[in-house]
Amino acid sequence: MFLRKYNIKLLHYGIRGNKEPFVDMPENVIRKALVDVLDRRHHPLLIHCNKGKHRTGCVVGCLRKIQQWSLTSVFDEYRRYAGTKTRVLDQQFIELFAPDVPYDVRYKPDWIEGPSSTPATGGGDGGGGGGGGGTSKSGARDAAAATSATD
């Protein structure tokens, strides 16, 4: 009711928590979420999971790689928000993530420099199906379509 009242689009991804050592972060779902994050038609955005640490941290960490942040800066931000609950598997996922997400350059946000290395072509909606987080290169988390992950 609240979402409809305020014309808010909820983009939900059922990402399970990456609790060591048995659950892997689903890269295909993270990529779908990033396609929507990189589409300004979904802005402003809010990226969130149950506590806003691990799944959120993985999406934002992968976004930072797309923004060409150093891994040191990416992990510093991840640790700042995860606090004492940092997860090695989350950081490994971010480190190994290839930032070649195919987004539609016609709708890329101003805070992404240059076109994607693998831009989406043609019409369409830019693909994907999930929310994400608009952020700036300053490290501050800007408002980012609402996304939610299940526990």
CSV table of N, CA and C in Angstrom, one decimal:
chain,number,residue,atom,x,y,z
A,1,MET,N,0.8,-1.2,0.0
A,1,MET,CA,0.0,0.0,0.0
A,1,MET,C,0.9,1.3,0.0
A,2,PHE,N,1.9,1.3,0.9
A,2,PHE,CA,2.8,2.5,0.9
A,2,PHE,C,3.5,2.7,-0.4
A,3,LEU,N,4.0,1.6,-1.0
A,3,LEU,CA,4.7,1.7,-2.3
A,3,LEU,C,3.8,2.3,-3.4
A,4,ARG,N,2.6,1.8,-3.4
A,4,ARG,CA,1.6,2.3,-4.4
A,4,ARG,C,1.3,3.7,-4.2
A,5,LYS,N,1.0,4.1,-2.9
A,5,LYS,CA,0.7,5.4,-2.6
A,5,LYS,C,1.7,6.4,-3.0
A,6,TYR,N,3.0,6.1,-2.9
A,6,TYR,CA,4.1,7.0,-3.2
A,6,TYR,C,4.7,6.7,-4.6
A,7,ASN,N,4.1,5.8,-5.4
A,7,ASN,CA,4.6,5.4,-6.7
A,7,ASN,C,6.1,5.0,-6.6
A,8,ILE,N,6.3,4.0,-5.7
A,8,ILE,CA,7.7,3.5,-5.5
A,8,ILE,C,7.7,2.1,-6.1
A,9,LYS,N,8.7,1.8,-6.9
A,9,LYS,CA,8.8,0.5,-7.6
A,9,LYS,C,9.8,-0.3,-6.7
A,10,LEU,N,9.3,-1.5,-6.3
A,10,LEU,CA,10.1,-2.4,-5.5
A,10,LEU,C,10.7,-3.4,-6.4
A,11,LEU,N,12.0,-3.5,-6.5
A,11,LEU,CA,12.7,-4.5,-7.2
A,11,LEU,C,13.3,-5.5,-6.2
A,12,HIS,N,12.8,-6.7,-6.2
A,12,HIS,CA,13.2,-7.6,-5.1
A,12,HIS,C,14.0,-8.8,-5.7
A,13,TYR,N,15.1,-9.2,-5.0
A,13,TYR,CA,15.9,-10.3,-5.4
A,13,TYR,C,16.0,-11.2,-4.2
A,14,GLY,N,15.7,-12.5,-4.4
A,14,GLY,CA,15.7,-13.4,-3.3
A,14,GLY,C,17.1,-14.0,-3.1
A,15,ILE,N,18.0,-13.1,-2.6
A,15,ILE,CA,19.4,-13.5,-2.4
A,15,ILE,C,19.5,-14.0,-1.0
A,16,ARG,N,19.9,-15.3,-0.8
A,16,ARG,CA,20.2,-15.8,0.5
A,16,ARG,C,21.5,-15.3,1.1
A,17,GLY,N,21.6,-15.2,2.3
A,17,GLY,CA,22.8,-14.7,3.0
A,17,GLY,C,24.0,-15.6,2.7
A,18,ASN,N,25.1,-15.0,2.6
A,18,ASN,CA,26.4,-15.7,2.2
A,18,ASN,C,27.0,-16.2,3.5
A,19,LYS,N,26.4,-17.1,4.2
A,19,LYS,CA,26.9,-17.6,5.5
A,19,LYS,C,27.9,-18.7,5.3
A,20,GLU,N,29.1,-18.4,5.7
A,20,GLU,CA,30.2,-19.4,5.4
A,20,GLU,C,29.9,-20.7,6.1
A,21,PRO,N,30.3,-21.8,5.5
A,21,PRO,CA,30.9,-22.0,4.2
A,21,PRO,C,30.0,-22.5,3.2
A,22,PHE,N,28.7,-22.5,3.4
A,22,PHE,CA,27.7,-23.2,2.6
A,22,PHE,C,26.9,-22.5,1.6
A,23,VAL,N,26.8,-21.2,1.6
A,23,VAL,CA,26.0,-20.5,0.7
A,23,VAL,C,26.9,-19.5,-0.2
A,24,ASP,N,26.8,-19.6,-1.5
A,24,ASP,CA,27.5,-18.7,-2.4
A,24,ASP,C,26.6,-17.6,-2.8
A,25,MET,N,27.2,-16.4,-3.0
A,25,MET,CA,26.5,-15.3,-3.6
A,25,MET,C,26.2,-15.6,-5.0
A,26,PRO,N,24.9,-15.4,-5.5
A,26,PRO,CA,24.6,-15.7,-6.8
A,26,PRO,C,25.0,-14.6,-7.8
A,27,GLU,N,26.1,-14.8,-8.5
A,27,GLU,CA,26.6,-13.8,-9.4
A,27,GLU,C,25.6,-13.3,-10.4
A,28,ASN,N,24.8,-14.2,-11.0
A,28,ASN,CA,23.9,-13.8,-12.0
A,28,ASN,C,22.8,-12.8,-11.4
A,29,VAL,N,22.4,-13.0,-10.2
A,29,VAL,CA,21.4,-12.1,-9.6
A,29,VAL,C,22.1,-10.8,-9.2
A,30,ILE,N,23.3,-10.8,-8.8
A,30,ILE,CA,24.0,-9.5,-8.5
A,30,ILE,C,24.1,-8.7,-9.8
A,31,ARG,N,24.5,-9.4,-10.9
A,31,ARG,CA,24.6,-8.7,-12.2
A,31,ARG,C,23.2,-8.1,-12.6
A,32,LYS,N,22.1,-8.9,-12.4
A,32,LYS,CA,20.8,-8.3,-12.8
A,32,LYS,C,20.5,-7.1,-12.0
A,33,ALA,N,20.9,-7.1,-10.7
A,33,ALA,CA,20.6,-5.9,-9.8
A,33,ALA,C,21.5,-4.8,-10.3
A,34,LEU,N,22.7,-5.0,-10.7
A,34,LEU,CA,23.6,-3.9,-11.1
A,34,LEU,C,23.1,-3.3,-12.5
A,35,VAL,N,22.5,-4.1,-13.3
A,35,VAL,CA,22.0,-3.6,-14.6
A,35,VAL,C,20.9,-2.5,-14.2
A,36,ASP,N,20.1,-2.8,-13.2
A,36,ASP,CA,19.1,-1.8,-12.8
A,36,ASP,C,19.7,-0.6,-12.1
A,37,VAL,N,20.7,-0.8,-11.3
A,37,VAL,CA,21.4,0.2,-10.6
A,37,VAL,C,22.0,1.2,-11.6
A,38,LEU,N,22.5,0.7,-12.7
A,38,LEU,CA,23.2,1.5,-13.8
A,38,LEU,C,22.2,2.0,-14.8
A,39,ASP,N,20.9,2.0,-14.4
A,39,ASP,CA,19.9,2.6,-15.3
A,39,ASP,C,19.2,3.7,-14.5
A,40,ARG,N,19.5,4.9,-14.9
A,40,ARG,CA,19.0,6.1,-14.2
A,40,ARG,C,17.4,6.2,-14.2
A,41,ARG,N,16.8,5.4,-15.0
A,41,ARG,CA,15.3,5.4,-14.9
A,41,ARG,C,14.8,4.8,-13.6
A,42,HIS,N,15.7,4.1,-12.9
A,42,HIS,CA,15.3,3.4,-11.7
A,42,HIS,C,15.7,4.3,-10.5
A,43,HIS,N,16.2,5.5,-10.7
A,43,HIS,CA,16.7,6.4,-9.6
A,43,HIS,C,15.6,7.3,-9.2
A,44,PRO,N,15.6,7.8,-8.0
A,44,PRO,CA,16.6,7.4,-6.9
A,44,PRO,C,16.4,6.0,-6.5
A,45,LEU,N,17.4,5.4,-5.8
A,45,LEU,CA,17.4,4.0,-5.4
A,45,LEU,C,17.7,3.9,-4.0
A,46,LEU,N,17.3,2.8,-3.4
A,46,LEU,CA,17.7,2.4,-2.1
A,46,LEU,C,18.1,0.9,-2.2
A,47,ILE,N,19.3,0.6,-1.8
A,47,ILE,CA,19.8,-0.8,-1.8
A,47,ILE,C,19.7,-1.3,-0.3
A,48,HIS,N,19.0,-2.4,-0.1
A,48,HIS,CA,18.9,-2.9,1.2
A,48,HIS,C,18.7,-4.4,1.3
A,49,CYS,N,19.2,-5.0,2.3
A,49,CYS,CA,18.8,-6.4,2.6
A,49,CYS,C,18.4,-6.4,4.0
A,50,ASN,N,18.4,-7.5,4.7
A,50,ASN,CA,17.9,-7.6,6.0
A,50,ASN,C,18.5,-6.6,7.0
A,51,LYS,N,19.9,-6.5,7.0
A,51,LYS,CA,20.5,-5.6,7.9
A,51,LYS,C,21.4,-4.5,7.1
A,52,GLY,N,21.4,-4.6,5.8
A,52,GLY,CA,22.1,-3.6,5.0
A,52,GLY,C,23.6,-3.8,5.1
A,53,LYS,N,24.1,-5.0,5.3
A,53,LYS,CA,25.6,-5.3,5.4
A,53,LYS,C,26.1,-6.2,4.3
A,54,HIS,N,25.7,-7.4,4.3
A,54,HIS,CA,26.4,-8.4,3.5
A,54,HIS,C,25.9,-8.4,2.0
A,55,ARG,N,24.6,-8.7,1.8
A,55,ARG,CA,24.2,-8.7,0.4
A,55,ARG,C,24.2,-7.3,-0.2
A,56,THR,N,23.9,-6.3,0.6
A,56,THR,CA,24.0,-4.9,0.2
A,56,THR,C,25.5,-4.6,-0.1
A,57,GLY,N,26.3,-5.0,0.8
A,57,GLY,CA,27.8,-4.8,0.7
A,57,GLY,C,28.3,-5.4,-0.6
A,58,CYS,N,27.8,-6.6,-1.0
A,58,CYS,CA,28.3,-7.2,-2.2
A,58,CYS,C,27.9,-6.4,-3.4
A,59,VAL,N,26.6,-6.0,-3.4
A,59,VAL,CA,26.1,-5.2,-4.6
A,59,VAL,C,26.9,-3.9,-4.7
A,60,VAL,N,27.0,-3.2,-3.6
A,60,VAL,CA,27.7,-1.9,-3.6
A,60,VAL,C,29.2,-2.1,-3.9
A,61,GLY,N,29.8,-3.2,-3.4
A,61,GLY,CA,31.2,-3.5,-3.7
A,61,GLY,C,31.5,-3.7,-5.1
A,62,CYS,N,30.6,-4.5,-5.8
A,62,CYS,CA,30.7,-4.8,-7.2
A,62,CYS,C,30.4,-3.5,-8.0
A,63,LEU,N,29.5,-2.6,-7.6
A,63,LEU,CA,29.3,-1.3,-8.2
A,63,LEU,C,30.6,-0.5,-8.1
A,64,ARG,N,31.2,-0.5,-7.0
A,64,ARG,CA,32.5,0.3,-6.8
A,64,ARG,C,33.5,-0.2,-7.8
A,65,LYS,N,33.6,-1.5,-8.1
A,65,LYS,CA,34.5,-2.0,-9.1
A,65,LYS,C,34.2,-1.5,-10.5
A,66,ILE,N,32.9,-1.4,-10.8
A,66,ILE,CA,32.5,-0.8,-12.0
A,66,ILE,C,32.9,0.6,-12.1
A,67,GLN,N,32.9,1.3,-10.9
A,67,GLN,CA,33.3,2.7,-10.9
A,67,GLN,C,34.8,2.9,-10.8
A,68,GLN,N,35.5,1.7,-10.9
A,68,GLN,CA,37.0,1.7,-10.9
A,68,GLN,C,37.6,2.1,-9.6
A,69,TRP,N,37.0,1.8,-8.5
A,69,TRP,CA,37.6,2.1,-7.2
A,69,TRP,C,38.7,1.0,-7.0
A,70,SER,N,39.7,1.3,-6.2
A,70,SER,CA,40.7,0.4,-5.8
A,70,SER,C,40.1,-0.6,-4.9
A,71,LEU,N,40.6,-1.9,-4.8
A,71,LEU,CA,40.1,-2.9,-3.9
A,71,LEU,C,40.2,-2.4,-2.5
A,72,THR,N,41.3,-1.7,-2.2
A,72,THR,CA,41.5,-1.2,-0.8
A,72,THR,C,40.3,-0.3,-0.4
A,73,SER,N,39.9,0.6,-1.3
A,73,SER,CA,38.8,1.5,-1.0
A,73,SER,C,37.5,0.8,-0.9
A,74,VAL,N,37.3,-0.2,-1.8
A,74,VAL,CA,36.1,-1.0,-1.8
A,74,VAL,C,35.9,-1.8,-0.5
A,75,PHE,N,37.0,-2.4,-0.1
A,75,PHE,CA,37.0,-3.2,1.2
A,75,PHE,C,36.9,-2.3,2.4
A,76,ASP,N,37.5,-1.1,2.4
A,76,ASP,CA,37.4,-0.2,3.5
A,76,ASP,C,35.9,0.2,3.7
A,77,GLU,N,35.2,0.5,2.6
A,77,GLU,CA,33.8,0.9,2.7
A,77,GLU,C,33.0,-0.3,3.1
A,78,TYR,N,33.2,-1.5,2.6
A,78,TYR,CA,32.5,-2.7,3.0
A,78,TYR,C,32.6,-2.9,4.5
A,79,ARG,N,33.9,-2.9,5.0
A,79,ARG,CA,34.1,-3.1,6.4
A,79,ARG,C,33.5,-2.0,7.3
A,80,ARG,N,33.5,-0.8,6.8
A,80,ARG,CA,32.8,0.3,7.6
A,80,ARG,C,31.4,0.0,7.8
A,81,TYR,N,30.7,-0.5,6.8
A,81,TYR,CA,29.2,-0.8,7.0
A,81,TYR,C,28.9,-2.1,7.6
A,82,ALA,N,29.8,-3.1,7.4
A,82,ALA,CA,29.6,-4.5,8.0
A,82,ALA,C,30.0,-4.5,9.5
A,83,GLY,N,30.9,-3.6,9.9
A,83,GLY,CA,31.3,-3.6,11.3
A,83,GLY,C,32.1,-4.9,11.6
A,84,THR,N,31.7,-5.4,12.8
A,84,THR,CA,32.4,-6.7,13.2
A,84,THR,C,31.8,-7.9,12.5
A,85,LYS,N,30.9,-7.7,11.6
A,85,LYS,CA,30.3,-8.8,10.9
A,85,LYS,C,30.8,-9.0,9.5
A,86,THR,N,32.0,-8.6,9.2
A,86,THR,CA,32.6,-8.8,7.9
A,86,THR,C,32.6,-10.3,7.6
A,87,ARG,N,32.5,-10.6,6.3
A,87,ARG,CA,32.6,-12.0,5.9
A,87,ARG,C,33.6,-12.1,4.8
A,88,VAL,N,34.5,-13.1,5.0
A,88,VAL,CA,35.6,-13.3,4.0
A,88,VAL,C,35.0,-13.7,2.6
A,89,LEU,N,34.0,-14.5,2.6
A,89,LEU,CA,33.4,-14.9,1.3
A,89,LEU,C,32.8,-13.7,0.6
A,90,ASP,N,32.2,-12.8,1.3
A,90,ASP,CA,31.7,-11.5,0.6
A,90,ASP,C,32.9,-10.8,-0.1
A,91,GLN,N,33.9,-10.6,0.7
A,91,GLN,CA,35.1,-9.9,0.1
A,91,GLN,C,35.7,-10.6,-1.0
A,92,GLN,N,35.8,-12.0,-0.9
A,92,GLN,CA,36.3,-12.8,-2.0
A,92,GLN,C,35.4,-12.6,-3.3
A,93,PHE,N,34.1,-12.6,-3.0
A,93,PHE,CA,33.2,-12.5,-4.2
A,93,PHE,C,33.4,-11.2,-4.9
A,94,ILE,N,33.5,-10.1,-4.1
A,94,ILE,CA,33.8,-8.8,-4.7
A,94,ILE,C,35.1,-8.7,-5.4
A,95,GLU,N,36.1,-9.3,-4.8
A,95,GLU,CA,37.4,-9.3,-5.5
A,95,GLU,C,37.4,-10.0,-6.8
A,96,LEU,N,36.7,-11.1,-6.9
A,96,LEU,CA,36.7,-11.9,-8.1
A,96,LEU,C,35.7,-11.5,-9.1
A,97,PHE,N,34.8,-10.6,-8.7
A,97,PHE,CA,33.8,-10.1,-9.6
A,97,PHE,C,34.3,-9.3,-10.8
A,98,ALA,N,33.9,-9.7,-12.0
A,98,ALA,CA,34.4,-9.1,-13.3
A,98,ALA,C,33.4,-7.9,-13.5
A,99,PRO,N,33.9,-6.7,-13.6
A,99,PRO,CA,32.9,-5.5,-13.7
A,99,PRO,C,32.4,-5.2,-15.1
A,100,ASP,N,32.2,-6.3,-15.9
A,100,ASP,CA,31.8,-6.1,-17.3
A,100,ASP,C,30.3,-6.3,-17.4
A,101,VAL,N,29.5,-5.5,-16.6
A,101,VAL,CA,28.1,-5.6,-16.6
A,101,VAL,C,27.5,-4.9,-17.8
A,102,PRO,N,26.7,-5.6,-18.6
A,102,PRO,CA,26.1,-5.0,-19.9
A,102,PRO,C,24.9,-4.1,-19.6
A,103,TYR,N,25.2,-2.8,-19.4
A,103,TYR,CA,24.1,-1.9,-19.2
A,103,TYR,C,23.8,-1.0,-20.4
A,104,ASP,N,22.7,-0.4,-20.5
A,104,ASP,CA,22.3,0.4,-21.6
A,104,ASP,C,22.9,1.8,-21.4
A,105,VAL,N,23.9,2.2,-22.2
A,105,VAL,CA,24.6,3.4,-22.0
A,105,VAL,C,23.7,4.6,-22.2
A,106,ARG,N,22.5,4.5,-22.9
A,106,ARG,CA,21.6,5.6,-23.0
A,106,ARG,C,21.1,6.1,-21.7
A,107,TYR,N,21.1,5.2,-20.7
A,107,TYR,CA,20.5,5.5,-19.4
A,107,TYR,C,21.5,5.5,-18.3
A,108,LYS,N,22.7,5.5,-18.6
A,108,LYS,CA,23.8,5.4,-17.6
A,108,LYS,C,23.7,6.6,-16.7
A,109,PRO,N,23.9,6.4,-15.4
A,109,PRO,CA,24.0,7.6,-14.5
A,109,PRO,C,25.2,8.4,-14.7
A,110,ASP,N,25.1,9.7,-14.3
A,110,ASP,CA,26.2,10.6,-14.5
A,110,ASP,C,27.5,10.2,-13.7
A,111,TRP,N,27.3,9.4,-12.6
A,111,TRP,CA,28.4,9.0,-11.8
A,111,TRP,C,29.2,7.8,-12.3
A,112,ILE,N,28.8,7.4,-13.5
A,112,ILE,CA,29.6,6.3,-14.2
A,112,ILE,C,30.4,7.0,-15.3
A,113,GLU,N,31.7,6.8,-15.3
A,113,GLU,CA,32.5,7.4,-16.3
A,113,GLU,C,32.6,6.5,-17.5
A,114,GLY,N,32.3,7.1,-18.7
A,114,GLY,CA,32.5,6.4,-20.0
A,114,GLY,C,31.5,5.3,-20.1
A,115,PRO,N,31.4,4.8,-21.3
A,115,PRO,CA,30.5,3.7,-21.6
A,115,PRO,C,30.9,2.4,-21.0
A,116,SER,N,30.0,1.4,-20.9
A,116,SER,CA,30.3,0.1,-20.4
A,116,SER,C,31.3,-0.6,-21.4
A,117,SER,N,32.0,-1.5,-20.9
A,117,SER,CA,32.9,-2.3,-21.8
A,117,SER,C,32.0,-3.3,-22.7
A,118,THR,N,30.8,-3.6,-22.2
A,118,THR,CA,29.9,-4.4,-22.9
A,118,THR,C,28.5,-3.8,-22.9
A,119,PRO,N,28.3,-2.7,-23.6
A,119,PRO,CA,27.0,-2.0,-23.5
A,119,PRO,C,25.9,-2.9,-24.1
A,120,ALA,N,24.7,-2.7,-23.5
A,120,ALA,CA,23.5,-3.4,-24.1
A,120,ALA,C,23.2,-2.6,-25.3
A,121,THR,N,22.7,-3.3,-26.3
A,121,THR,CA,22.4,-2.7,-27.6
A,121,THR,C,20.9,-2.7,-27.9
A,122,GLY,N,20.4,-1.8,-28.8
A,122,GLY,CA,19.1,-1.8,-29.2
A,122,GLY,C,18.2,-1.2,-28.1
A,123,GLY,N,16.9,-1.4,-28.3
A,123,GLY,CA,15.9,-0.8,-27.4
A,123,GLY,C,15.8,-1.5,-26.1
A,124,GLY,N,14.7,-1.9,-25.7
A,124,GLY,CA,14.5,-2.7,-24.5
A,124,GLY,C,14.6,-1.8,-23.3
A,125,ASP,N,14.5,-2.4,-22.1
A,125,ASP,CA,14.5,-1.7,-20.9
A,125,ASP,C,15.8,-1.6,-20.2
A,126,GLY,N,16.9,-2.1,-20.8
A,126,GLY,CA,18.1,-2.1,-20.1
A,126,GLY,C,18.4,-3.4,-19.4
A,127,GLY,N,17.4,-4.3,-19.5
A,127,GLY,CA,17.6,-5.6,-18.9
A,127,GLY,C,17.4,-5.7,-17.4
A,128,GLY,N,17.8,-6.8,-16.9
A,128,GLY,CA,17.8,-7.0,-15.4
A,128,GLY,C,16.5,-7.1,-14.8
A,129,GLY,N,16.5,-7.1,-13.5
A,129,GLY,CA,15.3,-7.2,-12.7
A,129,GLY,C,15.6,-6.9,-11.2
A,130,GLY,N,16.3,-6.0,-10.9
A,130,GLY,CA,16.5,-5.8,-9.5
A,130,GLY,C,17.1,-4.4,-9.1
A,131,GLY,N,16.9,-4.1,-7.9
A,131,GLY,CA,17.3,-2.8,-7.4
A,131,GLY,C,18.7,-2.7,-7.2
A,132,GLY,N,19.1,-1.6,-6.7
A,132,GLY,CA,20.5,-1.4,-6.5
A,132,GLY,C,20.8,-0.1,-5.8
A,133,GLY,N,22.0,0.4,-5.8
A,133,GLY,CA,22.3,1.6,-5.1
A,133,GLY,C,23.0,2.6,-5.9
A,134,GLY,N,22.4,3.8,-6.1
A,134,GLY,CA,23.1,4.9,-6.7
A,134,GLY,C,24.1,5.4,-5.7
A,135,THR,N,25.3,5.6,-6.2
A,135,THR,CA,26.4,6.1,-5.3
A,135,THR,C,27.3,7.0,-6.0
A,136,SER,N,28.1,7.7,-5.3
A,136,SER,CA,29.0,8.6,-6.0
A,136,SER,C,30.4,8.2,-5.7
A,137,LYS,N,31.4,8.7,-6.5
A,137,LYS,CA,32.8,8.3,-6.4
A,137,LYS,C,33.3,8.8,-5.0
A,138,SER,N,32.6,9.7,-4.3
A,138,SER,CA,33.2,10.2,-3.1
A,138,SER,C,33.2,9.2,-2.0
A,139,GLY,N,32.4,8.1,-2.2
A,139,GLY,CA,32.3,7.1,-1.1
A,139,GLY,C,31.1,7.2,-0.4
A,140,ALA,N,30.4,8.3,-0.4
A,140,ALA,CA,29.1,8.4,0.3
A,140,ALA,C,28.0,7.6,-0.5
A,141,ARG,N,27.2,6.9,0.3
A,141,ARG,CA,26.1,6.2,-0.3
A,141,ARG,C,25.0,7.2,-0.6
A,142,ASP,N,24.7,7.5,-1.8
A,142,ASP,CA,23.6,8.3,-2.2
A,142,ASP,C,22.3,7.5,-2.1
A,143,ALA,N,21.2,8.2,-2.2
A,143,ALA,CA,20.0,7.4,-2.3
A,143,ALA,C,20.1,6.5,-3.5
A,144,ALA,N,19.6,5.3,-3.4
A,144,ALA,CA,19.7,4.4,-4.6
A,144,ALA,C,18.3,3.8,-4.9
A,145,ALA,N,16.1,2.3,-6.8
A,145,ALA,CA,14.9,1.6,-6.7
A,145,ALA,C,15.1,0.7,-5.4
A,146,ALA,N,14.1,0.5,-4.8
A,146,ALA,CA,14.2,-0.2,-3.6
A,146,ALA,C,14.5,-1.7,-3.9
A,147,THR,N,15.4,-2.3,-3.2
A,147,THR,CA,15.6,-3.7,-3.4
A,147,THR,C,15.6,-4.4,-2.0
A,148,SER,N,15.2,-5.6,-2.0
A,148,SER,CA,15.1,-6.3,-0.8
A,148,SER,C,15.6,-7.8,-1.1
A,149,ALA,N,16.2,-8.3,-0.1
A,149,ALA,CA,16.7,-9.7,-0.2
A,149,ALA,C,16.1,-10.5,1.0
A,150,THR,N,15.7,-11.7,0.7
A,150,THR,CA,15.2,-12.6,1.8
A,150,THR,C,16.3,-13.1,2.6
A,151,ASP,N,15.9,-13.5,3.8
A,151,ASP,CA,16.9,-14.1,4.7
A,151,ASP,C,17.3,-15.5,4.3
